[in-house]
């Protein structure tokens, strides 16, 4: 291993972070107050549950005051808690409860844009002379078409609605303002030092209250190419085109990140993770996550999340292709090795609120194999180098909801709704295209991660009291897939929850190997088995992970250079995992963890 800071111990490298989607986690409210939404007091109730699972840090998706145009990623006041979720006093109590249990709270920082209901924007829109005018990005129209309709300053498409312009028209002052995601999410003008100072102030506000750090929403989109050029035309049939190359890791991005570090982060002992889409080059990424970069601890990269996308299409989210195991290996192993080599740090995640369920995407979510697939993914995630992020429900192998759910009724996400509306406008009912659109929603919609947490087999899955309608429909399978059943499960194998709990314990008792250790692929070309060696950074202990990524039993020839000493755990306890020192029999979707000589 290259000499570097990679192996220097840091608390934020070793923790297990658990992401909570507050609307769907747990409602604490009694029948006379319940509104179908989860809340902060519901999270407080579940702290002992999280502790028992092995969680160290809780990250909550946004709970600030918001009109919820994009489920809180449209903030109307950074210092007030949305009344659906509770109050500042509740958050203070959550921080205290977590700290009392030796845990920490991480918040979502959404400062690339605000809601159009934020007072800053309301003032900005009032007049061209408003002192807040330059807090956002305003531009005159490029001209007017023959019908008198103003033409947006460039051809960029919205990210969550690609048939709309990224620019929204404001009638009173007759200018456009930039809204990269939806028309309700207005991009802040980071070129204005007052905006930068206001963001720093928000960060100090939360850190001084005891928050341990931030997940920073689309943070690499804060600096835009100030000439706002037209994007190349990728799909001539669309009026608007993806413009990300003009606003991803833009000209002043690193300067702004250094500013955040110098003025805020360096004053506290924080954990920071940036959500950083559209960037893949290591030479660029390392400027943010390198151990001496003075920007962020780590970022989320999305190559593995985009493995099913057809990249040649303009809007690749709504496309699907088959992929081979070696492609996944290239991505996962690639990041493992690159971060060690370049002295950075990985954020390991297979689910979040923006992705369909991992067991449905990467493995097999049928009743026969769902548990096996979920445990295989748990084995993989808990043995990779980096900081582990676990998303609510992943610990019980929650899966996508069924294909029969109606896009007009059961889907709630603005991105899915925009896509479905667009397709309905373009194609007639019963057409092949609409059928395909439903398949895409079934496989890839963000909604699948957002259904209420399945706590028990009681009505509403124990998420809220019976008789109340949750903001989003509960997945039909909650009677069999739920926390209570899995914690209480007694059988030959472990339940998915029990397996996660054990896997996290194994990781924590061998940090030298799994958090800080070296990484080496084994039998890379094998399209059925994904295997790798982890070697302790200091101890030089060698551990082998071997996973059968197929629905059939496989006998795997252990390469001659590896001598398996002891099989420490299998995702299927009942299996005899070793036939002799040279072959391992892996059942369908089984993974094993072994110590080597
Ligand atoms: C990324 C967030 O994770 C997603 O949910 C949101 O829609 C966009 N950023 C815009 O804030």
Coordinates of C-alpha atoms and ligand atoms in Angstrom, one line a residue, residues 70 73 110 113 160 181 185 215 217-218 275 353-354 446 450, ligand 1:
X70 CA -39.3 17.9 -3.6
X73 CA -35.0 19.3 -0.7
X110 CA -29.2 21.8 0.8
X113 CA -30.8 26.0 -4.1
X160 CA -36.1 16.4 -12.5
X181 CA -34.1 20.8 -10.5
X185 CA -36.0 24.9 -6.4
X215 CA -24.5 15.4 3.8
X217 CA -26.9 17.9 -1.5
X218 CA -25.7 18.2 -5.1
X275 CA -23.5 14.3 -3.0
X353 CA -33.8 8.0 -1.0
X354 CA -33.0 8.6 -4.7
X446 CA -37.2 6.9 -6.4
X450 CA -39.7 6.1 0.1
Ligands
LIG1 C1 -30.4 15.3 -4.6 C2 -31.4 14.8 -3.6 O1 -30.9 13.6 -3.0 C3 -32.7 14.6 -4.3 O2 -33.6 13.9 -3.6 C4 -33.2 16.0 -4.7 O3 -34.3 15.8 -5.6 C5 -32.1 16.7 -5.5 N1 -30.8 16.6 -5.0 C6 -32.4 18.2 -5.5 O4 -32.2 18.7 -4.2

